[in-house]
Structure formats: structure tokens, C-alpha cells
PDB file of C-alpha atoms and ligand atoms in Angstrom:
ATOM      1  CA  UNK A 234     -21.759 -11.695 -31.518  1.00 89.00           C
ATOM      2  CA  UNK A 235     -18.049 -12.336 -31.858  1.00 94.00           C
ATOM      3  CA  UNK A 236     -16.430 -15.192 -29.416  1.00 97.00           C
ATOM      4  CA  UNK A 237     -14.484 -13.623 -26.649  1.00 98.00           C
ATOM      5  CA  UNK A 238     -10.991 -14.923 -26.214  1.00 98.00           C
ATOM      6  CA  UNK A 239      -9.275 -14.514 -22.623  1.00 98.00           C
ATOM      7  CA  UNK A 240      -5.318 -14.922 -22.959  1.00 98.00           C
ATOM      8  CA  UNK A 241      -2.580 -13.776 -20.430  1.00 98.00           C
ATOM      9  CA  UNK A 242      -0.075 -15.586 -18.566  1.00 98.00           C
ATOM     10  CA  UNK A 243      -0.967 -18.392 -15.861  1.00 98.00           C
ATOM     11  CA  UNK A 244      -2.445 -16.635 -12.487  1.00 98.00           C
ATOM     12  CA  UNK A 245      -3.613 -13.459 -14.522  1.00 98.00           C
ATOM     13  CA  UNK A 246      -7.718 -14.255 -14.394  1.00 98.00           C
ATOM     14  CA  UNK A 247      -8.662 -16.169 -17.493  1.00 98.00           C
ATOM     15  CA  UNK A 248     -10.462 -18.566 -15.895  1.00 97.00           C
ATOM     16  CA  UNK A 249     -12.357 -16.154 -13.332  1.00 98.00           C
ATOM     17  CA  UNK A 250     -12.570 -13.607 -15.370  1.00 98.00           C
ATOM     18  CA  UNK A 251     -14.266 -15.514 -18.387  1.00 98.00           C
ATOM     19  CA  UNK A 252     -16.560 -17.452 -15.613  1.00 98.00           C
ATOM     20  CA  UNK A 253     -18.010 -14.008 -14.898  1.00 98.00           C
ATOM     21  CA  UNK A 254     -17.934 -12.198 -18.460  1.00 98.00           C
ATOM     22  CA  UNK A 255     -20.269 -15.237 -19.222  1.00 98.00           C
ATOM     23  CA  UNK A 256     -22.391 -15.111 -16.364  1.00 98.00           C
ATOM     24  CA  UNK A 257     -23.003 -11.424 -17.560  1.00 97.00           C
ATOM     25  CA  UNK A 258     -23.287 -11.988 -20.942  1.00 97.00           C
ATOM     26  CA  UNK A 259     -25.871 -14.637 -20.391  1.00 97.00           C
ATOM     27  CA  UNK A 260     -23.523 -16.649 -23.292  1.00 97.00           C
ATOM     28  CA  UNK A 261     -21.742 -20.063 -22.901  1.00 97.00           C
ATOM     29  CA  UNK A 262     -18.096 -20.276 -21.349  1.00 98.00           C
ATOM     30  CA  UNK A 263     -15.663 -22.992 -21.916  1.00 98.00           C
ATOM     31  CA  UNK A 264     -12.499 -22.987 -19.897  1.00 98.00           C
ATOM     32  CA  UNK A 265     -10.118 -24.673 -22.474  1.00 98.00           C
ATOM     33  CA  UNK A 266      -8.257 -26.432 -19.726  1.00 98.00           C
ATOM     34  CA  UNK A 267     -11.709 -28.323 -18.492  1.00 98.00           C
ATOM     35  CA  UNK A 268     -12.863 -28.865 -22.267  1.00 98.00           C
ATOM     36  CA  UNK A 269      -9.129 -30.789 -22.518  1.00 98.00           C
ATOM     37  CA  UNK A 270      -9.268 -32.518 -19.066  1.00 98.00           C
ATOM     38  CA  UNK A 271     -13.397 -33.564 -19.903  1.00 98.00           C
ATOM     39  CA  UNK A 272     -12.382 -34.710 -23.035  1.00 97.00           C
ATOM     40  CA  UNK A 273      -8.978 -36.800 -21.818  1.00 96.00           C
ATOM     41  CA  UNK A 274     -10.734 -37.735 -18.859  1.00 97.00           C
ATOM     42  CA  UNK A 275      -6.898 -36.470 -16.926  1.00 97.00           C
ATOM     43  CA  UNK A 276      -6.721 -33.333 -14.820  1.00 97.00           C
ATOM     44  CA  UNK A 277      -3.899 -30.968 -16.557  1.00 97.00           C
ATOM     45  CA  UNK A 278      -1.637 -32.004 -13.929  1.00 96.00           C
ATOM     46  CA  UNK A 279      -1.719 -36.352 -15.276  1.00 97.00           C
ATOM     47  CA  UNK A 280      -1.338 -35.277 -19.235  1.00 98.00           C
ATOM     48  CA  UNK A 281       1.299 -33.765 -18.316  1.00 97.00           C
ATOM     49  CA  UNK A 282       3.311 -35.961 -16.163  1.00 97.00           C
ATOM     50  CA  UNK A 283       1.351 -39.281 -17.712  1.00 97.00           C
ATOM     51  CA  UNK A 284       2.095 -37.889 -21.585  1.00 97.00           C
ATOM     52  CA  UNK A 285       4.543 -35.019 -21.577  1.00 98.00           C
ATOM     53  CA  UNK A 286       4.226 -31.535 -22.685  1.00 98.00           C
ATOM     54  CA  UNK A 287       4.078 -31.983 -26.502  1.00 98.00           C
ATOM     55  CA  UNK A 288       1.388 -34.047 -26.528  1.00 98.00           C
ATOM     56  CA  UNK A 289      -0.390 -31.708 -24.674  1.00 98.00           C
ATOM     57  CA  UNK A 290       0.300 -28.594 -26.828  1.00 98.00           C
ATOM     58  CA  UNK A 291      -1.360 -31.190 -29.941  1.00 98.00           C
ATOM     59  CA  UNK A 292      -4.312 -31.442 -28.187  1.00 98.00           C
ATOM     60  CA  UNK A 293      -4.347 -27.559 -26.960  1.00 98.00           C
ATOM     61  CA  UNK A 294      -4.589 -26.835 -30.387  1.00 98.00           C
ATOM     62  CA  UNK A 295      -7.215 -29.006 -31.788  1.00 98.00           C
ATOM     63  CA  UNK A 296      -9.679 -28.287 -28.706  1.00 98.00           C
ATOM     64  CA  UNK A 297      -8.946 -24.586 -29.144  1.00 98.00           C
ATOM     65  CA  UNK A 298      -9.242 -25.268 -33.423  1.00 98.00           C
ATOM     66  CA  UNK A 299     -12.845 -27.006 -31.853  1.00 98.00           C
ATOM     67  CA  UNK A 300     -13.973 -24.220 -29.700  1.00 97.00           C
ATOM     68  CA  UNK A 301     -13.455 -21.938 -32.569  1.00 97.00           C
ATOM     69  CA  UNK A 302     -15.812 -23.641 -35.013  1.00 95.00           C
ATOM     70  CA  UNK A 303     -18.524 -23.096 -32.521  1.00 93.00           C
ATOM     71  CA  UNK A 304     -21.035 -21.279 -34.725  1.00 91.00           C
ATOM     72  CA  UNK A 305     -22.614 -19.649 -31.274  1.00 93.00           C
ATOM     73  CA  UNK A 306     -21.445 -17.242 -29.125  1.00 95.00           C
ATOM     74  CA  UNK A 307     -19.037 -17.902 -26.690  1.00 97.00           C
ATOM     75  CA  UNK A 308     -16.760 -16.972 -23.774  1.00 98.00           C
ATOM     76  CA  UNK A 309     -13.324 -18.938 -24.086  1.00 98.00           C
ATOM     77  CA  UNK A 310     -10.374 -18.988 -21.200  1.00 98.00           C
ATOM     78  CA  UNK A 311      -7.792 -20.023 -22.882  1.00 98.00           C
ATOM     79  CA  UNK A 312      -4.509 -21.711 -20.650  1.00 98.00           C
ATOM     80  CA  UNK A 313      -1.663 -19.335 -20.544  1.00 98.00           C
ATOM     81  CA  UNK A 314       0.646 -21.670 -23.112  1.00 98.00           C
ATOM     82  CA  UNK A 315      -2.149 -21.375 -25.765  1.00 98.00           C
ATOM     83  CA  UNK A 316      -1.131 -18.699 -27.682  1.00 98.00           C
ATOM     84  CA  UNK A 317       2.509 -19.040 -28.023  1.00 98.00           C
ATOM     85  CA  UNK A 318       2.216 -22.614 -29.510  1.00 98.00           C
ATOM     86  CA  UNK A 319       1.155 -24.104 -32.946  1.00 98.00           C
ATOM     87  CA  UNK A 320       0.462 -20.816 -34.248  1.00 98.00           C
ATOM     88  CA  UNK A 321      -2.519 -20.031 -32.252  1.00 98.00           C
ATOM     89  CA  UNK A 322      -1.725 -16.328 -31.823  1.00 98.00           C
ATOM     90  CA  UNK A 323      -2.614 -16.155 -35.502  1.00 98.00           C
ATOM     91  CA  UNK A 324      -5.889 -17.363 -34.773  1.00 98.00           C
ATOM     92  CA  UNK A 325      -6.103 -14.662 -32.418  1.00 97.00           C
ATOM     93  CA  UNK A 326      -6.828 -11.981 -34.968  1.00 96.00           C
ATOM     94  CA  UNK A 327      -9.309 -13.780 -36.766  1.00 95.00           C
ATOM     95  CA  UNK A 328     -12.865 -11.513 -38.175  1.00 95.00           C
ATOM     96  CA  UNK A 329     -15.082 -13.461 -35.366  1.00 95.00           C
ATOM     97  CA  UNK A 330     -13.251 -13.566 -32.575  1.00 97.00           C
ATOM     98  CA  UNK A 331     -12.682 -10.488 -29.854  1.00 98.00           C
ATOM     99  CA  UNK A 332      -9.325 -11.788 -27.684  1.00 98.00           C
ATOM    100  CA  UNK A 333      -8.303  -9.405 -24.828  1.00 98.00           C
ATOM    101  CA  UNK A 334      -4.946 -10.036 -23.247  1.00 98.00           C
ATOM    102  CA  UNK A 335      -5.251  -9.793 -19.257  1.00 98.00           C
ATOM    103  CA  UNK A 336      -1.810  -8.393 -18.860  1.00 98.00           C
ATOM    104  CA  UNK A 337      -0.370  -8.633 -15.138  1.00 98.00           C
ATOM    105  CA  UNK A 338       2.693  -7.658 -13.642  1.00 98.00           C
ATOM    106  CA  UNK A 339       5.184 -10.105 -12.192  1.00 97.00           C
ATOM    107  CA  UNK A 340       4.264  -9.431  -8.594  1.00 97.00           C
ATOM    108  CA  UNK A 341       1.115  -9.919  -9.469  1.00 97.00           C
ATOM    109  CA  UNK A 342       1.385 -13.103 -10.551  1.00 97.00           C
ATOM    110  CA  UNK A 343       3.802 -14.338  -7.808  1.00 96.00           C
ATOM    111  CA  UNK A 344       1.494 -13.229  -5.102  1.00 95.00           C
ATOM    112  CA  UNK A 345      -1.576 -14.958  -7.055  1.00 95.00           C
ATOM    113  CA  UNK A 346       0.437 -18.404  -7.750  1.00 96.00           C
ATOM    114  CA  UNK A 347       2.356 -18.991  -4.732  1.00 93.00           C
ATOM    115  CA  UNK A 348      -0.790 -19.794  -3.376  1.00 89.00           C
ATOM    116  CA  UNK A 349      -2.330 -21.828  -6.630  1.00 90.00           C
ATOM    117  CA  UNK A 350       0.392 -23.490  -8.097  1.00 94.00           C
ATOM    118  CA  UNK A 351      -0.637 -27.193  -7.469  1.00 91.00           C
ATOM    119  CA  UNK A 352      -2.052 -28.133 -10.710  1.00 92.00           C
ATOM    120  CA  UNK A 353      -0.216 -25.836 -12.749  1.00 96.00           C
ATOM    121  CA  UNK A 354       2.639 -28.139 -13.452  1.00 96.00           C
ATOM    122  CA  UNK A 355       5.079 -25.822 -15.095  1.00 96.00           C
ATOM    123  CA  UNK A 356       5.431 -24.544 -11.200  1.00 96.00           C
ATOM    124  CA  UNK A 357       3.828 -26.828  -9.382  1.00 95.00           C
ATOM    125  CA  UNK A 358       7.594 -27.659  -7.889  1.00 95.00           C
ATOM    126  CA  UNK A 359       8.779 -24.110  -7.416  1.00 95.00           C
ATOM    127  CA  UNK A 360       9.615 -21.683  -4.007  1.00 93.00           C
ATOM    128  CA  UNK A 361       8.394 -18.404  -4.505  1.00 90.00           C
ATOM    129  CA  UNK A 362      12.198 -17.330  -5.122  1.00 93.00           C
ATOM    130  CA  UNK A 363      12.311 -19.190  -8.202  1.00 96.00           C
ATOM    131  CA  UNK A 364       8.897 -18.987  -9.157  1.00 96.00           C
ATOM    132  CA  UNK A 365       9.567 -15.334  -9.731  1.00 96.00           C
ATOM    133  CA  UNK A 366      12.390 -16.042 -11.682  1.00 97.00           C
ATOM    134  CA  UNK A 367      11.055 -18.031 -13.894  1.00 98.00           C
ATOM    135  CA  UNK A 368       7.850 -16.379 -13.850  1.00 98.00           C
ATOM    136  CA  UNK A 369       9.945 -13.063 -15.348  1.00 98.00           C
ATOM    137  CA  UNK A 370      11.866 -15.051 -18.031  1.00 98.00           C
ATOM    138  CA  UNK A 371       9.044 -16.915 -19.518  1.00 98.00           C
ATOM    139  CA  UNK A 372       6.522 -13.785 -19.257  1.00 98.00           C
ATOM    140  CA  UNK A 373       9.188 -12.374 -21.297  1.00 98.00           C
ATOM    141  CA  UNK A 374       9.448 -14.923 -23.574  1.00 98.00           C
ATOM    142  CA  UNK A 375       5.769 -15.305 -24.736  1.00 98.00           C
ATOM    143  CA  UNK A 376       5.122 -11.549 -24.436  1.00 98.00           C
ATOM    144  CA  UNK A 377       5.055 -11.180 -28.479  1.00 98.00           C
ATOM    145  CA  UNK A 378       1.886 -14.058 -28.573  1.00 98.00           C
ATOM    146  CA  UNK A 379      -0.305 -12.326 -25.623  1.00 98.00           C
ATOM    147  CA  UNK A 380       0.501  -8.948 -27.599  1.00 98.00           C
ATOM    148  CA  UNK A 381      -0.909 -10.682 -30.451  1.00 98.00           C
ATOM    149  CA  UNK A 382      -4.520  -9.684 -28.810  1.00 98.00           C
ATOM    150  CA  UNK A 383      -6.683  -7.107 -30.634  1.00 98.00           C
ATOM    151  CA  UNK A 384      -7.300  -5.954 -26.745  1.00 98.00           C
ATOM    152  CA  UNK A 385      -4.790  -5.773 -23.661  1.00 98.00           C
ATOM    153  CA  UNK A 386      -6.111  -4.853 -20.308  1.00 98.00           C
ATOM    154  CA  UNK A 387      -3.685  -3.855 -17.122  1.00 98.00           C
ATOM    155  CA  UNK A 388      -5.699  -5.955 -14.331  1.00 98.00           C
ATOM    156  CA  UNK A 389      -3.034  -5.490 -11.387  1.00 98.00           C
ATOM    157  CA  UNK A 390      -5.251  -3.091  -9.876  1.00 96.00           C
ATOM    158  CA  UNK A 391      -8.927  -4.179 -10.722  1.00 97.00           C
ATOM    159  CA  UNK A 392     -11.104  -6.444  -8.682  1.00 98.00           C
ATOM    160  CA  UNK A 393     -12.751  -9.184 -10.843  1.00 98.00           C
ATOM    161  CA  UNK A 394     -15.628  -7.153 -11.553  1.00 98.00           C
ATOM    162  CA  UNK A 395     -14.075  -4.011 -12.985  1.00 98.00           C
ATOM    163  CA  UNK A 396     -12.042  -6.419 -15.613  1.00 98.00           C
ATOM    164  CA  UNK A 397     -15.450  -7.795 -16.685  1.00 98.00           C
ATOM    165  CA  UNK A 398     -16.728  -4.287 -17.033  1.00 98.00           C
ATOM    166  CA  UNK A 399     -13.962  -3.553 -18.846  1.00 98.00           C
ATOM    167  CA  UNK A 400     -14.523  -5.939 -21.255  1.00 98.00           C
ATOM    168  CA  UNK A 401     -17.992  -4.697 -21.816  1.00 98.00           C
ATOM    169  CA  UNK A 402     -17.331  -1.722 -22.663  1.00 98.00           C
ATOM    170  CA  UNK A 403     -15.266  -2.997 -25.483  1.00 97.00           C
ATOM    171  CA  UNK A 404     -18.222  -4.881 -26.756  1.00 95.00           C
ATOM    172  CA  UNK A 405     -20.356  -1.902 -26.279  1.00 90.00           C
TER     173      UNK A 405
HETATM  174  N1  LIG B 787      -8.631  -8.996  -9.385  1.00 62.88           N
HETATM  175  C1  LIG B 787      -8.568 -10.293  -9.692  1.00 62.88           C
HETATM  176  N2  LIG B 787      -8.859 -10.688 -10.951  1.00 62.88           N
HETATM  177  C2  LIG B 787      -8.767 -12.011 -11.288  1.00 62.88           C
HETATM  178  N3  LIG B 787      -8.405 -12.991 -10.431  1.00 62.88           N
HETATM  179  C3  LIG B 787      -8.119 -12.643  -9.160  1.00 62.88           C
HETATM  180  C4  LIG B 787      -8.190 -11.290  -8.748  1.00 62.88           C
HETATM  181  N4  LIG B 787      -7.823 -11.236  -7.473  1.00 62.88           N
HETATM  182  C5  LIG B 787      -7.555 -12.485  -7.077  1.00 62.88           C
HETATM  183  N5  LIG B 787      -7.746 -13.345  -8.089  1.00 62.88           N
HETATM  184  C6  LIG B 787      -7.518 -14.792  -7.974  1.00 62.88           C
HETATM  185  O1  LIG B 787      -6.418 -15.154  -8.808  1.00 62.88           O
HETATM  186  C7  LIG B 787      -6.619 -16.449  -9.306  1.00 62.88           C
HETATM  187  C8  LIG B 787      -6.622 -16.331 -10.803  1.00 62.88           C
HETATM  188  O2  LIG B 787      -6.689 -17.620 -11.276  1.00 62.88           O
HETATM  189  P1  LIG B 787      -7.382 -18.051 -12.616  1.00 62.88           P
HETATM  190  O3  LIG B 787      -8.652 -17.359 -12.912  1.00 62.88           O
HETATM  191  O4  LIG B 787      -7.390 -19.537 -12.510  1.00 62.88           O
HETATM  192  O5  LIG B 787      -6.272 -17.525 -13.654  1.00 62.88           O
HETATM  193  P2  LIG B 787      -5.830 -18.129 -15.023  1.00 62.88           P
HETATM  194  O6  LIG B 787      -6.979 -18.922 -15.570  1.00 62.88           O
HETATM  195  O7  LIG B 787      -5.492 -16.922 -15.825  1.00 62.88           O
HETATM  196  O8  LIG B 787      -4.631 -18.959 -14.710  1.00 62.88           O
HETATM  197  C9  LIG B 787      -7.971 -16.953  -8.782  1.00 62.88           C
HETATM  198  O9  LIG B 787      -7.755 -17.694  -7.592  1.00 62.88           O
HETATM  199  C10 LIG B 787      -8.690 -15.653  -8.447  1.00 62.88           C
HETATM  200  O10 LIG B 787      -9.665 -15.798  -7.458  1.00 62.88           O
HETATM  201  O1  LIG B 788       1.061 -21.313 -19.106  1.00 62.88           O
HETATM  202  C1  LIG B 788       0.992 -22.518 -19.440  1.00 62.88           C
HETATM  203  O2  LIG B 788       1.769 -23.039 -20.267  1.00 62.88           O
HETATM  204  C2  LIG B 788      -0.101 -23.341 -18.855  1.00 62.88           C
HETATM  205  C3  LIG B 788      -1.155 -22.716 -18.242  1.00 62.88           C
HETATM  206  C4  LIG B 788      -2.283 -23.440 -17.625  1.00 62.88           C
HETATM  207  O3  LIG B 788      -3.482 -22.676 -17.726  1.00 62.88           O
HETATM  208  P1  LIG B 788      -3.768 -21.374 -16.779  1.00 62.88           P
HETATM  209  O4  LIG B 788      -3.098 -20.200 -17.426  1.00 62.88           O
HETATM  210  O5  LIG B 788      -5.255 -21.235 -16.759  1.00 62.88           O
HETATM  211  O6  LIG B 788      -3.186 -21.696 -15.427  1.00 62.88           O
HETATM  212  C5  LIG B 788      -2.469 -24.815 -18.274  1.00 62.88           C
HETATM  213  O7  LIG B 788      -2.940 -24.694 -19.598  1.00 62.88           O
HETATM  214  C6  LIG B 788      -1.158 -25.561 -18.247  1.00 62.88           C
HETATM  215  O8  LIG B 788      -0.800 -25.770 -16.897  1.00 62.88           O
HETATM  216  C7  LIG B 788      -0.028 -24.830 -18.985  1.00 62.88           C
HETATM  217 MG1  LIG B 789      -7.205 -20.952 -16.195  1.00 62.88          MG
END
């Protein structure tokens, strides 16, 4: 079996998404924010404010490089930076991996991060005002990597489940 590569921006569902797709599966999942804060021993949140944002998109792209030379099967969330640094999207294409791009609207996102933006430190400081400002630029921005995706799904109507089904019946 291929690994399975969850991509999209920040609030979109890697995380949950990839939890559950695993749980199905009955295969491994590593969030690649946790395998980065387990291996650091910092949440997110300190490497970033303790070591700056380049250091942390070094050391996204090793433990992602890592994950990837996993010989077993695996679900991966990847952080929503991932693929639009260090060439990762590239990676993205590769024979043995399957990478679906959760795509979600802006609103979406707003309404999902205003409420769980505390140790996402790229908008950790923001009011919803200007978190949907910026969340419309940058989604902009790093649209080319998360199109990069041999998959997209549209999840701003699905419940949790219905994205995971979705996903199997790509792998079916
Ligand atoms: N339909 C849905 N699909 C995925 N996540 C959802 C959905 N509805 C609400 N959520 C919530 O949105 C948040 C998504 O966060 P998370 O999985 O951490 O995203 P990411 O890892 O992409 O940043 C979680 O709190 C999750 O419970
Ligand atoms: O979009 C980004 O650049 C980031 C997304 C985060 O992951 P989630 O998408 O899981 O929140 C995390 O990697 C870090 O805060 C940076
Ligand atoms: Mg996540």
C-alpha cells in the first residue's frame, strides 16, 4: 500500500482527518507536527518563537524526508506550510505516495480557526478581521503547492467521516 499524504491549508482537517483514515485503515498515522514537537521536545508554538521560522521549515523537511523512507504503510498529516517549502510539493508526486489536498474555502477556515488558533503561531495573534485577510492572501499564495496533490477533495460541506470515505474510495 502507498503512504497517504494529507495537505491543505491550516484548519482544513489534516490532522482529524488522517487520525481517522488510520483508525480505518487499521495502518500507522504520524501527525508531522507531533513527530517534530516529540522529536524537539518544543510544542510548534516554542520552535517557533524560541528558534524562528527557518529553522523550523529545515526540520519540516527532514522529518517529512524521514516519514517518507518509512518502508510500511502509513497515514501522514502533514502541517499546512509543508508543501510550499524546500521543495516538498515535488515529493508529493512521488510512485509510493497517494497525497490528497483537503481544499477548504476561506470561511471555512475562519470559522474553524477563530476558535483554534492558539498554537498555530502564524495567527495565533490575529482578530477574526484580519485573520481572514490574511487567511485569503496566503491561501492564495501557496495554492500552486496544495494543487501539487495527485487528489483534491472540497471538504466545506462533509462531516469528518464522509472525507475519510472519500478517501477510500480513492484507494479502492
Ligand atoms: N468536517 C470537518 N472535517 C474536519 N475537521 C473538522 C470538521 N468540522 C470541524 N472540524 C474541526 O476543525 C478542526 C480541524 O483541525 P485540524 O484537524 O487540526 O486541521 P489541520 O491539521 O488541517 O490544521 C478540528 O478542531 C476539527 O474537529
Ligand atoms: O500553515 C503553516 O505554515 C503551519 C501549519 C501548522 O500545521 P496545521 O496545518 O496542522 O495547523 C504548523 O505546521 C505550523 O503552525 C505552520
Ligand atoms: Mg494539523
Amino acid at each position: 500500500m502507498k503512504k497517504i499524504i494529507l495537505l491543505g491549508y491550516m484548519g482544513c482537517g489534516k490532522s482529524t482527518v488522517a487520525r481517522e483514515l488510520s483508525k480505518k485503515l487499521e495502518i500507522p498515522f504520524v501527525d508531522l507536527d507531533e513527530f517534530i514537537e516529540k522529536k524537539l521536545g518544543l510544542s510548534i508554538k516554542s520552535i517557533f518563537a524560541e528558534k524562528g521560522e527557518i529553522y523550523f521549515r529545515k526540520l519540516e523537511h527532514e522529518c517529512f524526508v524521514e516519514l517518507l523512507n518509512f518502508t510500511e504503510p502509513i497515514v501522514i498529516g502533514l502541517g499546512g506550510g509543508t508543501p510550499c517549502y524546500a521543495n516538498n510539493h515535488e515529493l508529493l508526486k512521488r510512485d509510493d505516495v497517494l497525497s490528497v489536498y483537503l481544499k477548504a474555502s476561506i470561511d471555512t477556515l475562519v470559522g474553524r480557526l477563530s476558535l483554534n488558533k492558539n498554537n498555530r503561531p502564524l495567527i495565533a495573534n490575529k482578530n477574526d478581521e484580519e485573520m481572514k485577510e490574511f487567511i485569503a492572501t496566503h491561501l492564495f499564495e501557496r495554492s500552486y503547492y496544495y494543487n501539487q496533490a495527485q487528489y483534491k477533495i472540497v471538504v466545506d460541506e462533509q462531516t469528518i467521516a464522509q472525507t475519510v470515505e472519500e478517501i477510500l474510495a480513492i484507494l479502492t
